[in-house]
Coordinates of C-alpha atoms in Angstrom, one line a residue:
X1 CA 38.2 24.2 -18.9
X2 CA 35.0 22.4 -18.0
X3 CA 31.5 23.9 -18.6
X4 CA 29.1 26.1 -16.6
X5 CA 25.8 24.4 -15.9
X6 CA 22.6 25.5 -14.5
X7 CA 20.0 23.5 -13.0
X8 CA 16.5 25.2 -12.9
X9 CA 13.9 23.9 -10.5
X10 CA 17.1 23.1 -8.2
X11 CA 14.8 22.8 -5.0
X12 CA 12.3 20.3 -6.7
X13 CA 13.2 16.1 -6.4
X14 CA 14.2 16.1 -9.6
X15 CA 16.5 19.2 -9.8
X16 CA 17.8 17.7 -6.3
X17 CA 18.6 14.2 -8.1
X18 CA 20.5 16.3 -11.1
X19 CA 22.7 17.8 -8.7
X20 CA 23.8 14.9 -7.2
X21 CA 24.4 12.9 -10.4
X22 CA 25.9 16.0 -12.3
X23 CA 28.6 15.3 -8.2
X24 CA 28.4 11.8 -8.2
X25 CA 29.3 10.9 -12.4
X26 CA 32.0 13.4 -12.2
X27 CA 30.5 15.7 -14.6
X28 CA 32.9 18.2 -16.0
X29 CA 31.7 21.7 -14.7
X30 CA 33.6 24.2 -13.8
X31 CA 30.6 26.1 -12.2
X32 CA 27.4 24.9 -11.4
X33 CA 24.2 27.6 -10.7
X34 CA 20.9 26.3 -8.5
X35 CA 18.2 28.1 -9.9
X36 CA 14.2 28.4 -8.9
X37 CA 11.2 30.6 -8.7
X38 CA 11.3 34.1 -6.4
X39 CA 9.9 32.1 -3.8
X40 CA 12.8 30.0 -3.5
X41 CA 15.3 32.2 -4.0
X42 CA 18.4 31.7 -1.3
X43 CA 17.2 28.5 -0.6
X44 CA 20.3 26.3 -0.1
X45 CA 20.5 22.8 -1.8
X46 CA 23.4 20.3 -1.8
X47 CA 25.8 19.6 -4.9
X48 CA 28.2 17.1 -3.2
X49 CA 30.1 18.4 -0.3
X50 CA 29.4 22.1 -1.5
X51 CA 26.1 23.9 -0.7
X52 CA 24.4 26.5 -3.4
X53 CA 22.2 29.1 -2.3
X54 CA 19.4 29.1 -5.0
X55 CA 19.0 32.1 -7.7
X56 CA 15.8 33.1 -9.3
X57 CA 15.2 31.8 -12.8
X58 CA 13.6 35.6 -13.4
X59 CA 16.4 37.9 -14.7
X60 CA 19.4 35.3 -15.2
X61 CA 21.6 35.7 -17.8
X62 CA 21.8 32.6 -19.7
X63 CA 24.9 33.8 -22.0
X64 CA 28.0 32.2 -20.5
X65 CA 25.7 29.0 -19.4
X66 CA 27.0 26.4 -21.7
X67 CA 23.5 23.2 -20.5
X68 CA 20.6 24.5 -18.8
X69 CA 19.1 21.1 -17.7
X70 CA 15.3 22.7 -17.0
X71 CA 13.2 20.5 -14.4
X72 CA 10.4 23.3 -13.4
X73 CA 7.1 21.9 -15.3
X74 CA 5.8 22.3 -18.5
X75 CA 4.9 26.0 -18.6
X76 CA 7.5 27.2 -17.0
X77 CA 9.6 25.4 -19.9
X78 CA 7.7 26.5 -23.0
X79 CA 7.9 30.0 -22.0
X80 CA 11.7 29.8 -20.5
X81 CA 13.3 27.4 -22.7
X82 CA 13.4 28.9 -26.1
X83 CA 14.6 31.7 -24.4
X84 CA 17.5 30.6 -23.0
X85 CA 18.1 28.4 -26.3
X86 CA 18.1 32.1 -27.8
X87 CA 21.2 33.0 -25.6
X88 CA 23.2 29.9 -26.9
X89 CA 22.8 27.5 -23.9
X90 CA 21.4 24.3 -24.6
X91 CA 18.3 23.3 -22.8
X92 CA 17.9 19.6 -21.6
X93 CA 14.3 19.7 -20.4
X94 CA 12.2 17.6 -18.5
X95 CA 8.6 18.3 -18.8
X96 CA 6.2 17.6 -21.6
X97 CA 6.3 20.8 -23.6
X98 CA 8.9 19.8 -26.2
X99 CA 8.7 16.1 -26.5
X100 CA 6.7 16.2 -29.9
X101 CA 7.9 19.0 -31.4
X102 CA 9.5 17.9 -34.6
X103 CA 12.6 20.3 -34.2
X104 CA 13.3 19.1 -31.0
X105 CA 15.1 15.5 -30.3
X106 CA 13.8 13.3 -27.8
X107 CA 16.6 11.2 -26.5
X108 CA 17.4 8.2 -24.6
X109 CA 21.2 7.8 -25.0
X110 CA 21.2 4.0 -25.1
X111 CA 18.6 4.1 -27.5
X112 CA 18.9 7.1 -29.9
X113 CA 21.9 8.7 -29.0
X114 CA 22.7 10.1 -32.4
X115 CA 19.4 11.5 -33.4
X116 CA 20.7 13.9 -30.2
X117 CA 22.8 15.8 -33.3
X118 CA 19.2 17.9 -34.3
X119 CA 19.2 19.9 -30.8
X120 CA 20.9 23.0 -32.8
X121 CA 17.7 23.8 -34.6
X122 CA 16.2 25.4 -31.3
X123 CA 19.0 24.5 -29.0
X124 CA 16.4 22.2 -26.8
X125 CA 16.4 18.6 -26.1
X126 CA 13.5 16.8 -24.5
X127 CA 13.6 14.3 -22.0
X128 CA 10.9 11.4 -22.3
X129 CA 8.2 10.3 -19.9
X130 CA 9.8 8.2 -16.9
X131 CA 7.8 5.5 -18.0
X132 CA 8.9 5.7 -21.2
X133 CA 13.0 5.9 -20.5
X134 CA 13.4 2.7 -19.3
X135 CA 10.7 1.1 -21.7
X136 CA 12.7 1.6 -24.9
X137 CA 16.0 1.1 -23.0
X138 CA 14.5 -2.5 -22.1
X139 CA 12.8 -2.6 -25.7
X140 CA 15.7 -1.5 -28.2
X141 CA 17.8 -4.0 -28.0
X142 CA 14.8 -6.8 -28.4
X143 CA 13.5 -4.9 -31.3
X144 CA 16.9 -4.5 -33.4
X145 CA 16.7 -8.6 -32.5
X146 CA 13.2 -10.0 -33.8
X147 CA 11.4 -5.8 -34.3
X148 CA 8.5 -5.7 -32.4
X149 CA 5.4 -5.4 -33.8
X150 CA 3.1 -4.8 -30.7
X151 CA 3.4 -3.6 -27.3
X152 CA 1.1 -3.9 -24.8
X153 CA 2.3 -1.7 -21.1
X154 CA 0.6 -1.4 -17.9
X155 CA 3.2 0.8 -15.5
X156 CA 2.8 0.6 -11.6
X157 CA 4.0 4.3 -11.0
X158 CA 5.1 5.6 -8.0
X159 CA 4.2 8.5 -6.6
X160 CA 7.5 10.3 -6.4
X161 CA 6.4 10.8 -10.5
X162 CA 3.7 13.2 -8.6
X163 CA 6.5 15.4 -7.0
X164 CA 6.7 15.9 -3.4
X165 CA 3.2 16.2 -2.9
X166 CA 2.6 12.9 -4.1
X167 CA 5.0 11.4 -1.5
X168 CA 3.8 13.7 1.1
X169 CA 0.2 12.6 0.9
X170 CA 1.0 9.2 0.8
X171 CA 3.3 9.5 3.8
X172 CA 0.9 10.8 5.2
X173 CA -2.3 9.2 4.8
X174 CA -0.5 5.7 5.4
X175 CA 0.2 7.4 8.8
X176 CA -3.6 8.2 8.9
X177 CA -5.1 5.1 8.1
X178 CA -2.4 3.5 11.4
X179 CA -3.5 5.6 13.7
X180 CA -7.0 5.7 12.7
X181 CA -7.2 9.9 11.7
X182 CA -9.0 11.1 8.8
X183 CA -7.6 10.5 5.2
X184 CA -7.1 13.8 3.7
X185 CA -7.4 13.8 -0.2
X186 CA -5.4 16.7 -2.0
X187 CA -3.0 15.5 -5.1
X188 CA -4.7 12.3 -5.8
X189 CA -7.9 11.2 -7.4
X190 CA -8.7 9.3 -4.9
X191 CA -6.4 7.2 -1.9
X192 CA -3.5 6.5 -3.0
X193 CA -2.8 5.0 0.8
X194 CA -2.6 0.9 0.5
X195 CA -4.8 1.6 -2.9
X196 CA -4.0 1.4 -6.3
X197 CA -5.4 4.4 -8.8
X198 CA -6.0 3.7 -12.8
X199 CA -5.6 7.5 -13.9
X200 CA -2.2 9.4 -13.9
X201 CA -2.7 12.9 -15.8
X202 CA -5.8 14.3 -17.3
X203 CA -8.6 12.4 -20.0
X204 CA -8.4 12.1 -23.5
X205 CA -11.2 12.0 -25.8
X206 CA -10.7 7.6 -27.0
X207 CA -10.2 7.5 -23.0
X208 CA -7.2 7.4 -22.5
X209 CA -5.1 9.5 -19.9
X210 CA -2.5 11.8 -20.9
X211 CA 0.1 9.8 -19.1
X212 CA -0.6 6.8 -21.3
X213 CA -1.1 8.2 -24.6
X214 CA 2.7 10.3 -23.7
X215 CA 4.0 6.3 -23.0
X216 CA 3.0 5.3 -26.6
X217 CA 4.3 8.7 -28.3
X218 CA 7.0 8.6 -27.0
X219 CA 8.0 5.0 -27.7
X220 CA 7.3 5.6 -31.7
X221 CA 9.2 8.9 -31.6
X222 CA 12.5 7.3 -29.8
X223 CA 12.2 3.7 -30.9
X224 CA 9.9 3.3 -34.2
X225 CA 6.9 5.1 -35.6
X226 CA 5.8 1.3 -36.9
X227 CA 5.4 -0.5 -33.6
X228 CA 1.7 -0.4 -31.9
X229 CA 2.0 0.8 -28.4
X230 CA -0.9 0.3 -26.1
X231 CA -0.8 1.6 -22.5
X232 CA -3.0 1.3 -19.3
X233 CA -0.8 3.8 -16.7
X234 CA -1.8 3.3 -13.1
X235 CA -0.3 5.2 -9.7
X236 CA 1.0 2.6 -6.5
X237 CA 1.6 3.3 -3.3
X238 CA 5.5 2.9 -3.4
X239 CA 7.7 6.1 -2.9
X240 CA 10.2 6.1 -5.7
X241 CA 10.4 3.1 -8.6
X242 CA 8.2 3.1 -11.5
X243 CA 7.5 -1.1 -12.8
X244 CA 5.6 -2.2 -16.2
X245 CA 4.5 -5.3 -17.3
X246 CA 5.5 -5.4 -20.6
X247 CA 3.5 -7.5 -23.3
X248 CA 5.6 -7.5 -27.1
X249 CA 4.6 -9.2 -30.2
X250 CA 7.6 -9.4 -32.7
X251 CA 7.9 -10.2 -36.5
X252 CA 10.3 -12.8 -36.0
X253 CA 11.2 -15.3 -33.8
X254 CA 12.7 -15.1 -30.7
X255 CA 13.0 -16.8 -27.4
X256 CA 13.0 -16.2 -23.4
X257 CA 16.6 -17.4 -23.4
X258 CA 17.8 -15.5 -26.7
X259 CA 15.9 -12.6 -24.8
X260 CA 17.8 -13.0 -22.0
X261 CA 21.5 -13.1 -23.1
X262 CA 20.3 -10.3 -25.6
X263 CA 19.5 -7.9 -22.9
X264 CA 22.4 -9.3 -20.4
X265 CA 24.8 -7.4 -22.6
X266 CA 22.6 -4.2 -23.6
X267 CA 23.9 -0.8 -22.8
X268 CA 21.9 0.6 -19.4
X269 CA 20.0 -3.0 -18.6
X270 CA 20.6 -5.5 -15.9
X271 CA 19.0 -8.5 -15.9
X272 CA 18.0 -10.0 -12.6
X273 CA 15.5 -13.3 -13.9
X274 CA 15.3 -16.5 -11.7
X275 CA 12.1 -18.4 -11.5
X276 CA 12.6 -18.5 -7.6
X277 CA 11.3 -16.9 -5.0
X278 CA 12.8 -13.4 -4.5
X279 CA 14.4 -14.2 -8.1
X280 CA 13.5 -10.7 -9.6
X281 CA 13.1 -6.7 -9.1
X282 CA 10.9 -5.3 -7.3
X283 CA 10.9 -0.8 -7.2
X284 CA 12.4 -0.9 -3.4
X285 CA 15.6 -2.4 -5.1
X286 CA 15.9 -0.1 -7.9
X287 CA 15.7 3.3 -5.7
X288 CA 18.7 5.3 -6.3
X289 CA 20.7 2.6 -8.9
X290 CA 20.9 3.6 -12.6
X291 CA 20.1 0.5 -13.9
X292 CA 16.8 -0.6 -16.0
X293 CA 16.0 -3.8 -14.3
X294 CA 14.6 -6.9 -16.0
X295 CA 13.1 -9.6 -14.5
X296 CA 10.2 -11.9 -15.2
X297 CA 11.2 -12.7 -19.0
X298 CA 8.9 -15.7 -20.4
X299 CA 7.1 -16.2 -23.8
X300 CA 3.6 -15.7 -24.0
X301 CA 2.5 -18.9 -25.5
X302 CA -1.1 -17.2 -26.8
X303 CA 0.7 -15.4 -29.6
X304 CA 3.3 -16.4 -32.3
X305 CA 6.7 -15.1 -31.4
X306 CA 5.5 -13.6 -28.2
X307 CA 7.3 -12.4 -24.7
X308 CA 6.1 -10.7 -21.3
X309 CA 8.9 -9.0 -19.3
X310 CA 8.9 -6.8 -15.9
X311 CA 10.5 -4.1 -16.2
X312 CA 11.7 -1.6 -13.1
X313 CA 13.9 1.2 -12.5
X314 CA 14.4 4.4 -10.0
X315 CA 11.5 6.9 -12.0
X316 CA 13.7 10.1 -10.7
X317 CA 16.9 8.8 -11.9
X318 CA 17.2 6.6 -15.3
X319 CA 13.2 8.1 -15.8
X320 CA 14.5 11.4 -15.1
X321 CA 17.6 13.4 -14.0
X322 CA 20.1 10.9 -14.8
X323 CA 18.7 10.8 -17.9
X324 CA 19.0 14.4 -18.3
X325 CA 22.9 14.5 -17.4
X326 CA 23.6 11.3 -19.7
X327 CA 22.3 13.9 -22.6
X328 CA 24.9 16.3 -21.2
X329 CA 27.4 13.6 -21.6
X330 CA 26.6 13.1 -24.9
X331 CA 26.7 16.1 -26.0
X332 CA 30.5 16.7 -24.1
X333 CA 31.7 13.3 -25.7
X334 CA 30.6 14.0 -29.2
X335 CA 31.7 17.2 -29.3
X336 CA 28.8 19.1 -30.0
X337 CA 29.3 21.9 -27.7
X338 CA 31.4 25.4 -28.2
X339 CA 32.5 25.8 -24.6
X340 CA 31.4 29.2 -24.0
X341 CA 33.8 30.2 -20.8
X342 CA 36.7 29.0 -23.1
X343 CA 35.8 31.2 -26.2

């Protein structure tokens, strides 16, 4: 028998994404349950050539759910989430609101896969940042090399990490700014519209936004609480397809070429580096592929055993939802899971 899995914030672009990953990777479910606010109850979303009509979060029964993969926003998750974790479904969340708790793993499979074994203490597992995930998938294998000492990220973010909204209002303004209308501020800051915008997420006292303090975390949590991780996060006007420039400082030596043929074979990386024109990734190329694209790989000649890489993949799919469904994976493959329906 396969398992029963529900996806809550079904209508959103990330619950979307999950449903057509959990189609398109063959997942094995036996029944799969869209599930939202009131609002958008009986809403219908896709899920390969089927169509679900969307329950209300409110009310469901959670016992014979064996993954609840939860992409409804923070709040929604730290009062929902241990409550379904209560009812024996294991919660593969999204948001921000259990990435730091110590009883609660934060996993990237290619990178930490079998720290995934502590979800039983609250039955939740916490998905990172977007701009985290493919970081440390483009990092781990460099650090188990030459261990990094220092990292130094700026991400180019796009604003599908905003939601809808954020690729509404850039739609929209772009449209604006062509036909000479009024631009209309409302999610961003300040244009987002052929602009760039220093300032994802709230301030932090030293500065910082929230959004770049999560990036360097998150990196010690997953990859190693020794390595220095320093962050400036900044929104772009692309739609979907988050980049960083990546600066790394390692203990020991290592080369652009060993750096290369290192990450050439790593689990969930694809290299794509030719100092040519058009010879590397750019977001528009990684929208809707899995991979975590690496391009741009060349020491850094002003430090001793230095590197800079560019680093790009789809922000709703490796940074996100596919994400989420490769911890489902994990947990099916290890064996980790009492299959509910069958008991």
């Amino acid at each position: 028998m396969g398992y029963k899995i529900a996806v809550v914030g079904a209508t959103g672009n990330v619950g979307r994404e999950m449903l057509a990953i959990l189609d398109e990777r063959g997942f094995p479910a036996d029944e799969v349950v869209a599930l939202a606010s009131r609002r958008s109850q009986g809403t219908e979303v896709s899920f390969g050539d089927k169509t679900l009509k969307v329950k209300a979060l409110e009310g469901f029964d959670f016992s014979d759910v064996d993954i609840c993969l939860m992409s409804a926003g923070g709040s929604v998750s730290k009062e929902w989430s241990p409550k379904i974790g209560a009812q024996g479904c294991v919660v593969i969340d999204n948001s921000s609101a259990w990435r730091y708790d110590q009883d609660v793993p934060l996993i990237v499979p290619e990178v930490n896969a079998d720290a995934v074994s502590g979800f039983s203490r609250k039955n939740i597992i916490a998905n990172p940042n977007c701009s985290t995930a493919q970081l440390v998938v483009a990092l781990k294998p460099l650090h188990e090399h030459a261990t990094i000492k220092r990292a130094v990220v700026a991400t180019y973010q796009s604003v599908s990490g905003a939601g809808k909204d954020g690729m509404d209002e850039l739609f929209t303004q772009s449209r604006a700014v062509f036909v000479a209308d009024p631009v209309e501020r409302k999610k961003f800051t300040k244009r987002i519209a052929f602009n760039v915008i220093p300032h994802i997420d709230v301030f932090m006292e030293d500065g910082s936004t929230k959004e770049e303090w999560k990036v360097m975390a998150e990196t010690k949590k997953i990859l190693d609480p020794k390595i220095k991780v320093t962050c400036t996060a900044v929104r772009v006007p692309v739609f979907i397809g988050h980049s960083e420039a990546v600066n790394l400082e390692f203990e020991n030596p290592i080369s652009a070429d060993e750096a290369r043929a290192i990450l050439r074979e790593a689990p969930g990386c694809l290299v794509v580096d030719k100092p040519e024109d058009g010879g590397y990734i750019t977001p528009i190329e990684s929208a809707g592929e899995d991979a975590t694209y690496i391009s741009r790989i060349r020491e850094d000649i002003t430090v001793e055993n230095g590197l800079n890489l560019w680093v790009v993949a789809d922000n709703l799919r490796k940074g996100a939802a596919l994400n989420a469904v490769q911890i489902a994976e994990l947990l099916v493959n290890r064996g980790l899971l009492k299959q509910k329906q069958a008991a």
